[in-house]
CSV table of C-alpha atoms in Angstrom, one decimal:
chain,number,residue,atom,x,y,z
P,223,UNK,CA,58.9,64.0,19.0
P,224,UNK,CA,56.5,64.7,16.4
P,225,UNK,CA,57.3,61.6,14.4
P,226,UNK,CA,57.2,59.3,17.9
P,227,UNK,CA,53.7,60.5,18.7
P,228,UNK,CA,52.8,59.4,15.3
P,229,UNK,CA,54.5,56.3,15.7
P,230,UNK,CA,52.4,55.6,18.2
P,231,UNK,CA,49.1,56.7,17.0
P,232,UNK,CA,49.4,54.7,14.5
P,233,UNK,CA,50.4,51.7,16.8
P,234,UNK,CA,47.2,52.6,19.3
P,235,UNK,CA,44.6,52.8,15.8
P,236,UNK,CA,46.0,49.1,14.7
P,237,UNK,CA,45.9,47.9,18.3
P,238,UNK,CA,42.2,49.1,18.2
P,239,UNK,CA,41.4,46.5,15.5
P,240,UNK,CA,41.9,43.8,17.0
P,241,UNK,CA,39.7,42.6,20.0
P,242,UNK,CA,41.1,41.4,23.7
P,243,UNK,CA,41.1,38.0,23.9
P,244,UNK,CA,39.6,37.9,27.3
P,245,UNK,CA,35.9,37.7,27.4
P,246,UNK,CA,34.1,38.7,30.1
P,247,UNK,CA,30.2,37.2,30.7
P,248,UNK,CA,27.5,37.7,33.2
P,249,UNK,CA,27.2,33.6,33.1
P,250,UNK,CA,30.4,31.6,32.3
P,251,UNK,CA,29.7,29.1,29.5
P,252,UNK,CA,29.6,25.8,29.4
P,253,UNK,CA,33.1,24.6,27.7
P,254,UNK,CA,33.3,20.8,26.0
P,255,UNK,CA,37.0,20.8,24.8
P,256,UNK,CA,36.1,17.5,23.8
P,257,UNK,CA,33.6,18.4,21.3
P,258,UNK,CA,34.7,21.5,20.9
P,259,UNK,CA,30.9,22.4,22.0
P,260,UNK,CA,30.4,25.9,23.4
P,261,UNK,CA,27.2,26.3,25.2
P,262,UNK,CA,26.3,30.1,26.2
P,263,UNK,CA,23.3,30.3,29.0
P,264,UNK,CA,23.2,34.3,29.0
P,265,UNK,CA,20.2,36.3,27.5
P,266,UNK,CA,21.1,37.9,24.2
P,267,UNK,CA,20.3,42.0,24.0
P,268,UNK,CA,16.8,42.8,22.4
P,269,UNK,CA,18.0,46.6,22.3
P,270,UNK,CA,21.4,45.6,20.3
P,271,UNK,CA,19.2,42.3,18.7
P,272,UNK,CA,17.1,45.1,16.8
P,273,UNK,CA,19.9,47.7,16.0
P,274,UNK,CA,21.7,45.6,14.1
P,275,UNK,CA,21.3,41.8,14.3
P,276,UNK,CA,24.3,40.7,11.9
P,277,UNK,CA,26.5,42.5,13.8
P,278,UNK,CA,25.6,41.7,17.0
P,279,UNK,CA,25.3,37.8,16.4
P,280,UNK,CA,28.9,38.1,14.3
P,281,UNK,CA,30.2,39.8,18.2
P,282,UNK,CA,28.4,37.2,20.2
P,283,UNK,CA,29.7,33.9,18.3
P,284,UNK,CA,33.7,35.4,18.3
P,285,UNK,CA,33.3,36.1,22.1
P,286,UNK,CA,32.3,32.7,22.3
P,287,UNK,CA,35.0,31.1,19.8
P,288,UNK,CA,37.7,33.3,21.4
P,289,UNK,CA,36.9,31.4,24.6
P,290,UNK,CA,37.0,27.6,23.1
P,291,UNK,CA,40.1,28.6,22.0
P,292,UNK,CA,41.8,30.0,25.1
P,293,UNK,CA,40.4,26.7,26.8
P,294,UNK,CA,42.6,24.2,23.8
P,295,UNK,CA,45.8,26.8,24.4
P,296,UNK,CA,45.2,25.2,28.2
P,297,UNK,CA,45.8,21.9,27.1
P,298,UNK,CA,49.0,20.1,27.1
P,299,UNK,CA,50.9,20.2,23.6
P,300,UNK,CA,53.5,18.4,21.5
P,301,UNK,CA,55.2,19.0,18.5
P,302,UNK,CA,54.5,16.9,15.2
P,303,UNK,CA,56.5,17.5,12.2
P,304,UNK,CA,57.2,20.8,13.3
P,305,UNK,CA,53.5,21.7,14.3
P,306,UNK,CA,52.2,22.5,17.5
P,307,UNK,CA,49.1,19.5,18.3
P,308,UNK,CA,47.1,19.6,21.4
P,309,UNK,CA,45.6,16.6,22.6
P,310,UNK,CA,42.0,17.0,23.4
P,311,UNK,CA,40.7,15.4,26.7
P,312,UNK,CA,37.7,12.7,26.2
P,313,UNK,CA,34.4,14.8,26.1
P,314,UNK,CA,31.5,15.3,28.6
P,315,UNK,CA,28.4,16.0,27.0
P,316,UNK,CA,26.5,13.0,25.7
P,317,UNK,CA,25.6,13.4,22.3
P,318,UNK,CA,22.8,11.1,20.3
P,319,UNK,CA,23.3,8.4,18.0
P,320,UNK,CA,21.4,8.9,14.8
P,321,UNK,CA,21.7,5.3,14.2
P,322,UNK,CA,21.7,2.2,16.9
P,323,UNK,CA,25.1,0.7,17.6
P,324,UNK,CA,26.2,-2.0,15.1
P,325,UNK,CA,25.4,-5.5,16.3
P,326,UNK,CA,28.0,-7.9,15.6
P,327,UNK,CA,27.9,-9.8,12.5
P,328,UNK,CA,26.6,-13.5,13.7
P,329,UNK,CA,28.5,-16.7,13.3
P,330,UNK,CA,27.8,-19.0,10.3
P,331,UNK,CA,27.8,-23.1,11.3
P,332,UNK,CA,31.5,-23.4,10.0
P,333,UNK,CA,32.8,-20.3,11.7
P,334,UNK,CA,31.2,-21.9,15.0
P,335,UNK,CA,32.4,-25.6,14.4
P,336,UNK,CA,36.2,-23.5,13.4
P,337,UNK,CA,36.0,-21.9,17.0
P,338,UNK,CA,35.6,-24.9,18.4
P,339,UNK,CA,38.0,-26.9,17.1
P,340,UNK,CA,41.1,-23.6,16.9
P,341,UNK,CA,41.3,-24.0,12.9
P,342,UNK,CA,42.8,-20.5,11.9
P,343,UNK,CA,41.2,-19.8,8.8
P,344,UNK,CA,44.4,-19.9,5.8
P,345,UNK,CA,44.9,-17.2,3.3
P,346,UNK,CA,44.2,-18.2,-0.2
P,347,UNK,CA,46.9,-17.2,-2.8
P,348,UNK,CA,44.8,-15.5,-5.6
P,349,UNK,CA,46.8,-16.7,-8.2
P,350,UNK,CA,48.5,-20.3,-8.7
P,351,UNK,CA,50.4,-21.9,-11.5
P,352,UNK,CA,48.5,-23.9,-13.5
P,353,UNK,CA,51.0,-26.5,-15.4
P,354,UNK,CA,48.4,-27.7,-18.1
P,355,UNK,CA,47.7,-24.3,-19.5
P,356,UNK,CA,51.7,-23.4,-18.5
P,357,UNK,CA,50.5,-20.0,-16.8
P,358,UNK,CA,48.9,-18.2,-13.2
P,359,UNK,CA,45.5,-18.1,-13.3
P,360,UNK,CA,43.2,-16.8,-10.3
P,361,UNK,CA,41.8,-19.1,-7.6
P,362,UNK,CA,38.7,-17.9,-7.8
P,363,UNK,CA,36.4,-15.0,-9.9
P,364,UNK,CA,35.1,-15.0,-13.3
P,365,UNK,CA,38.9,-15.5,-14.5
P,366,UNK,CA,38.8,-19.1,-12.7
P,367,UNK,CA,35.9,-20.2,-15.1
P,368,UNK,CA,37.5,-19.0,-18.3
P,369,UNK,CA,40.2,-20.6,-17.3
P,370,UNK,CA,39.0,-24.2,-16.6
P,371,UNK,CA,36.6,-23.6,-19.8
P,372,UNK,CA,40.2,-23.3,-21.6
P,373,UNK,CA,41.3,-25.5,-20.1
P,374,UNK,CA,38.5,-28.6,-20.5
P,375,UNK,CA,37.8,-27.5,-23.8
P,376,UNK,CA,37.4,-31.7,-24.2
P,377,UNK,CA,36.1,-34.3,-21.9
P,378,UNK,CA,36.2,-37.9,-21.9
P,379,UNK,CA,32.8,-39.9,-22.5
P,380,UNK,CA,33.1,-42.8,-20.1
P,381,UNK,CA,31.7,-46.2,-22.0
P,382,UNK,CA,31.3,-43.9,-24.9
P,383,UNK,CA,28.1,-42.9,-24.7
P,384,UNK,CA,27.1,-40.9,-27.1
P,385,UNK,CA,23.7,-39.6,-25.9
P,386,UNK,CA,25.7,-38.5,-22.8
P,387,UNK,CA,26.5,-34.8,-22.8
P,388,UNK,CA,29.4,-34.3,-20.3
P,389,UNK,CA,29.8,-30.7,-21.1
P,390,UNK,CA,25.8,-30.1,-19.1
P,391,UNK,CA,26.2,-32.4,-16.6
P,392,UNK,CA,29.5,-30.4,-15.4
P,393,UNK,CA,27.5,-27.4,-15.5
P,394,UNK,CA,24.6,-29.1,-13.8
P,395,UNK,CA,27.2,-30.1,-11.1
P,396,UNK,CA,28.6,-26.2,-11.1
P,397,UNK,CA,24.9,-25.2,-10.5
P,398,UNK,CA,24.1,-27.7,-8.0
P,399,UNK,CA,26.9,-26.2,-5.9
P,400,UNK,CA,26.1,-22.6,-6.0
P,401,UNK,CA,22.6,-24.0,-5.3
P,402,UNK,CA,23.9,-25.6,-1.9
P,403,UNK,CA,25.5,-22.7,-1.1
P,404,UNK,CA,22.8,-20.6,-1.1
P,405,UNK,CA,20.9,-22.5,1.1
P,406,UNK,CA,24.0,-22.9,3.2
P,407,UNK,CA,23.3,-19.4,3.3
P,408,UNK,CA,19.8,-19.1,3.8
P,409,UNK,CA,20.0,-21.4,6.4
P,410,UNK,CA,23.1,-19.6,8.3
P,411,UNK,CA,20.8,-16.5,8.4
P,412,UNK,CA,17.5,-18.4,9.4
P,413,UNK,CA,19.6,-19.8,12.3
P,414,UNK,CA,20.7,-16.1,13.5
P,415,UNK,CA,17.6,-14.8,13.4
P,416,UNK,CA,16.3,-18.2,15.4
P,417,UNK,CA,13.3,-18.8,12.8
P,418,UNK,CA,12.7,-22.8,13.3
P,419,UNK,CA,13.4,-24.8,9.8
P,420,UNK,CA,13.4,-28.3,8.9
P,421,UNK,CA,16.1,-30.5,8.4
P,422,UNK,CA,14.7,-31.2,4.6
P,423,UNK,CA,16.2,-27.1,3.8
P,424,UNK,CA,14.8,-23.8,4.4
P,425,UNK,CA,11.5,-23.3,3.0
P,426,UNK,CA,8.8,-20.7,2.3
P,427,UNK,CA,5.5,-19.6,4.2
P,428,UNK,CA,3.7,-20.7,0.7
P,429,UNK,CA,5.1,-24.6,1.7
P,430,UNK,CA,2.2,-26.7,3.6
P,431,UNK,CA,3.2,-27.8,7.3
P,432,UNK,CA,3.2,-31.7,8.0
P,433,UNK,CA,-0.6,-31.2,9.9
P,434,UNK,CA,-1.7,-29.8,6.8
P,435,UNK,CA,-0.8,-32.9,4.5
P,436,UNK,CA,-2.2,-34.9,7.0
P,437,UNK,CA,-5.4,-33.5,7.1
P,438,UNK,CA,-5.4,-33.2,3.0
P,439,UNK,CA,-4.5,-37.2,2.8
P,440,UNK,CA,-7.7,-38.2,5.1
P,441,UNK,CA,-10.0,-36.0,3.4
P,442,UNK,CA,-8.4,-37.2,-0.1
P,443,UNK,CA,-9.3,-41.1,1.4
P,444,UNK,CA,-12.7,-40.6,2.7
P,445,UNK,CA,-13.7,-38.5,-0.4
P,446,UNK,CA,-14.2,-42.1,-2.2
P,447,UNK,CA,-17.7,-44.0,-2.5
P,448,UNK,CA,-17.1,-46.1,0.1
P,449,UNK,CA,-16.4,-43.2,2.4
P,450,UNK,CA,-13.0,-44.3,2.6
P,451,UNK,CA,-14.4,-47.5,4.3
P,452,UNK,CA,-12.3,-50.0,1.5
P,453,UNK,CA,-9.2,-47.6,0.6
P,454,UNK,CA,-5.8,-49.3,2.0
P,455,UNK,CA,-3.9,-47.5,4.3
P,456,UNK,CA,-0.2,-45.9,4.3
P,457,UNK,CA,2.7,-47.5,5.3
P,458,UNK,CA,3.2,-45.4,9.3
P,459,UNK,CA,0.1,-43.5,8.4
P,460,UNK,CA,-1.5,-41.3,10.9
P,461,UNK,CA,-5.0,-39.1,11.3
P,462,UNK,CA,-6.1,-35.9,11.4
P,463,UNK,CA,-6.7,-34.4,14.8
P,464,UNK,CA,-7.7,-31.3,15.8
P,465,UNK,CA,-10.5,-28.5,15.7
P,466,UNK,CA,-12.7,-28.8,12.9
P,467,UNK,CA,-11.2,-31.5,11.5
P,468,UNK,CA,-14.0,-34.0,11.3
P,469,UNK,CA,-16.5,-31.2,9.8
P,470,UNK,CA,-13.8,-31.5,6.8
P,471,UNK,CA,-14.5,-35.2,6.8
P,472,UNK,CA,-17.0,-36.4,4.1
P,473,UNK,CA,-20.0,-38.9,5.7
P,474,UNK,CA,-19.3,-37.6,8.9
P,475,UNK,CA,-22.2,-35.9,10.9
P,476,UNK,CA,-22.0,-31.9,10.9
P,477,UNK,CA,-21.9,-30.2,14.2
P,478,UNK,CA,-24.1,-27.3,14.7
P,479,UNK,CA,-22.5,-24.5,14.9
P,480,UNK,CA,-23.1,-22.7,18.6
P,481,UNK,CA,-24.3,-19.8,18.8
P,482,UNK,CA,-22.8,-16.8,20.4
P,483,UNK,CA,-23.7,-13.7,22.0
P,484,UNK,CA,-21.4,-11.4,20.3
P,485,UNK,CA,-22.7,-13.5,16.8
P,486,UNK,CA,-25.8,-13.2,17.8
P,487,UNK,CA,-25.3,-9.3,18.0
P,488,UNK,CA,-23.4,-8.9,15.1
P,489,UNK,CA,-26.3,-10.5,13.1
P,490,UNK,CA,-29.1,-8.2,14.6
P,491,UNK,CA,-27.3,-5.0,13.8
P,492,UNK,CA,-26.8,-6.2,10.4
P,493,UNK,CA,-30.3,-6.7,10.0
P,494,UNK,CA,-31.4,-3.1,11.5
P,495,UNK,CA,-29.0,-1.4,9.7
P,496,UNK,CA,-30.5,-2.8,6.3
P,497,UNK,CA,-33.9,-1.9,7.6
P,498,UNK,CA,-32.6,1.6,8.3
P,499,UNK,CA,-30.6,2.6,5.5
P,500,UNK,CA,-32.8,1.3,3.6
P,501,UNK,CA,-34.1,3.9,0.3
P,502,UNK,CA,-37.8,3.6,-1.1
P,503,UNK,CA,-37.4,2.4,-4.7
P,504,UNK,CA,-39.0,5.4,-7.2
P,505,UNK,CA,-41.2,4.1,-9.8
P,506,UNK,CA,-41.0,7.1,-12.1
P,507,UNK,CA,-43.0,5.6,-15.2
P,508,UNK,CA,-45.7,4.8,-13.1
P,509,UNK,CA,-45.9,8.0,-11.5
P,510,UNK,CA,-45.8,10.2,-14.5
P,511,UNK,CA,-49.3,7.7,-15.3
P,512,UNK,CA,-50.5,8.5,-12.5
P,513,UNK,CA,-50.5,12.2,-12.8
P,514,UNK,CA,-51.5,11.7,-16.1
P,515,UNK,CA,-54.2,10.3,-14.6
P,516,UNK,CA,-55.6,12.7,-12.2
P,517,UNK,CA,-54.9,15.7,-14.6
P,518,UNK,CA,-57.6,13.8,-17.4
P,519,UNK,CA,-59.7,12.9,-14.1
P,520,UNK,CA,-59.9,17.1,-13.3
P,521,UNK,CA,-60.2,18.0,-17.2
P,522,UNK,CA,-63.4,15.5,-17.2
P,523,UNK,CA,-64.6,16.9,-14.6
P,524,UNK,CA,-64.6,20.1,-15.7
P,525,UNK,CA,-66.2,19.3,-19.1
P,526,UNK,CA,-68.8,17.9,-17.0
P,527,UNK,CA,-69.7,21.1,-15.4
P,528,UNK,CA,-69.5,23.5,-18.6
P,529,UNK,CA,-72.1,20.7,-20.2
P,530,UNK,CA,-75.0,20.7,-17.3
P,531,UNK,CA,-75.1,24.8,-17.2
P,532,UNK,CA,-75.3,25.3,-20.9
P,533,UNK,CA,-77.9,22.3,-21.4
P,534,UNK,CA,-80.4,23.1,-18.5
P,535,UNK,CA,-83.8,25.1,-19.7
P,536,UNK,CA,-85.6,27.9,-18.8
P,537,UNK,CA,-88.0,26.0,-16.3
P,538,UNK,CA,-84.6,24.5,-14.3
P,539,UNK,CA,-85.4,21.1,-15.7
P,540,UNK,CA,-82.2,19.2,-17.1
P,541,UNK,CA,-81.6,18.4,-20.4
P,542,UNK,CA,-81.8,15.2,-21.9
P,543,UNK,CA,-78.7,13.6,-21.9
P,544,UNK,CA,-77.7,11.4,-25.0
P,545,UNK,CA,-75.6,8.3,-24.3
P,546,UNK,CA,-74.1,5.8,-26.8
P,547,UNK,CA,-76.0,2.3,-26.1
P,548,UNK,CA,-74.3,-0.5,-26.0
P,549,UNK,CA,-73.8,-2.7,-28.9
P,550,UNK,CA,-75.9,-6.2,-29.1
P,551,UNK,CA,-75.1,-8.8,-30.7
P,552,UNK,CA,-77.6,-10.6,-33.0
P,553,UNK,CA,-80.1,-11.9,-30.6
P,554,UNK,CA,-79.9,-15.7,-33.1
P,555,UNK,CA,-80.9,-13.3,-35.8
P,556,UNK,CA,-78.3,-12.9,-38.5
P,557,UNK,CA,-78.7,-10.0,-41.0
P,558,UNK,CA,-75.7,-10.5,-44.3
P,559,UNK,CA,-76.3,-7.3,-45.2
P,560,UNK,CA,-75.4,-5.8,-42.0
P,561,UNK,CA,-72.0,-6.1,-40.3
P,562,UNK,CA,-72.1,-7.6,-36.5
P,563,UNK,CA,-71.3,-5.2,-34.0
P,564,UNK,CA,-70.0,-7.9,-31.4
P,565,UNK,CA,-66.6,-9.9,-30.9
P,566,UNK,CA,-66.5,-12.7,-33.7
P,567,UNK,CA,-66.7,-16.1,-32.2
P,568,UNK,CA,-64.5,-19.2,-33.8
């Protein structure tokens, strides 16, 4: 008996390491087999949150795995190379794209016209047999040109020529077609994206429009001395039209410009806005004279002042003052021995 109760101890202590695989919830949670998206509305426990929050987390997520997987052991199986495989239904939650759905690639002008017409487009061999060089070389690639430059290593001069060079002009031609191509190209994806282009080829924003060489022709053909009045005129040739065209025009009579009321505006706020911000320009040599200035002004002045007290007498009456005359000239009397005191006159 002894050893059955232990038997069974032990069975009840390995028993207790493993959890049920029922899970029991206040809210049931939200189940996308699909996806295999689990989504749990209940409130997670603050108490057992701040115990332990490893634990606790590690306890909520199994509960909530253990539940997606009792939901795919619901599903209809099969067996496939001796594995059980259960098919998942289509999901339900609607998840976002990170990216917008790919838009089919566009036609190019010969896929269109091939549509059309029911050509099946042919499957090109990538090697052929080539009895000139007695071996396969590739239909197209890098391998193709080696092996037509092998295989032309001469060419025939027609007329014999000799300043003809039929070696460039084959590669002219070679360049001439990968050329067409790429504006085949261009052009194909100008077209899909519905941008207008001529009929001459694709060209850039930098090209001038057919208004714009017309207006540049006129002004070229009244820019003469005549005022274009003698020049001869092009074959189908045709003139200028539009708004401000004839203020381009040399000889012709400018229009004055109308004013506005939002011009008008502008043009007054410009003007107080320079009046206002407008800084006082510091002379600073001048005012370091002028302080100069002042400060000899207030030293005379007080020299002045010492001067009268110490030269008035006893009886209050001033004392003469002495003042350098002013120098005079020679009065039509000239004196040799005696230098002239005045400006010398030439």
């Amino acid at each position: 008996m002894d050893i059955v109760k232990e038997v069974l101890e032990q069975q009840q202590q390995n028993l207790q390491k493993y959890k049920p695989i029922t899970v029991e919830k206040t809210l049931e949670p939200t189940i996308d087999v699909g996806h295999m998206l689990v989504s749990d509305p209940n409130y997670y426990d603050d108490e057992q949150m701040k115990a332990d929050r490893e634990k606790y987390v590690l306890d909520l997520t199994r509960d909530n795995v253990q539940l997606l997987i009792n939901s795919i052991w619901q599903l209809p199986t099969e067996r496939i190379d001796e594995s059980i495989v259960a098919k998942l239904p289509p999901p339900k939650a609607l998840l976002p794209r990170a990216r917008k759905l790919p838009v089919p690639k566009p036609l190019t002008k010969w896929e269109e016209f091939a549509k059309k017409k029911g050509i099946k487009k042919r499957v090109r061999e990538k090697k052929v047999f080539d009895p000139v060089l007695d071996k396969w070389v590739p239909t197209y690639g890098y391998q193709r040109y080696k092996a037509e430059k092998e295989k032309d290593w001469v060419l025939e001069v027609p007329q014999n020529d000799p300043y003809r060079d039929m070696f460039k002009e084959k590669r002219d031609l070679r360049i001439e077609r990968v050329a067409k191509n790429e504006l085949a190209r261009m052009k194909n994806i100008a077209r899909a994206k519905k941008i207008a282009t001529p009929r001459t080829g694709f060209v850039g924003p930098e090209t001038a429009s057919a208004k714009q060489l017309i207006t540049a022709s006129n002004i070229v053909k009244a820019s003469t001395a005549s005022v274009g009045v003698f020049q001869e005129s092009l074959p189908n040739e045709k003139q200028a039209r539009g708004i401000g065209i004839k203020e381009l025009m040399p000889g012709e009579k400018r229009k004055k410009k109308t004013s506005t009321l939002a011009g008008e505006k502008r043009r007054n706020m410009e003007i107080v806005n320079k009046v206002l911000n407008k800084k006082p320009k510091i002379d600073i040599d001048r005012a370091i004279s002028l302080q100069k200035a002042e400060a000899r002004a207030e030293r005379e002045a007080e020299d002045d002042g010492d001067d009268d007290g110490k030269r008035k007498k006893k009886g209050g009456k001033k004392a003469k003052q002495f003042s350098r005359k002013k120098p005079k000239g020679g009065q039509g009397k000239r004196n040799h021995s005696k230098r002239a005191v005045g400006r010398k006159r030439r």
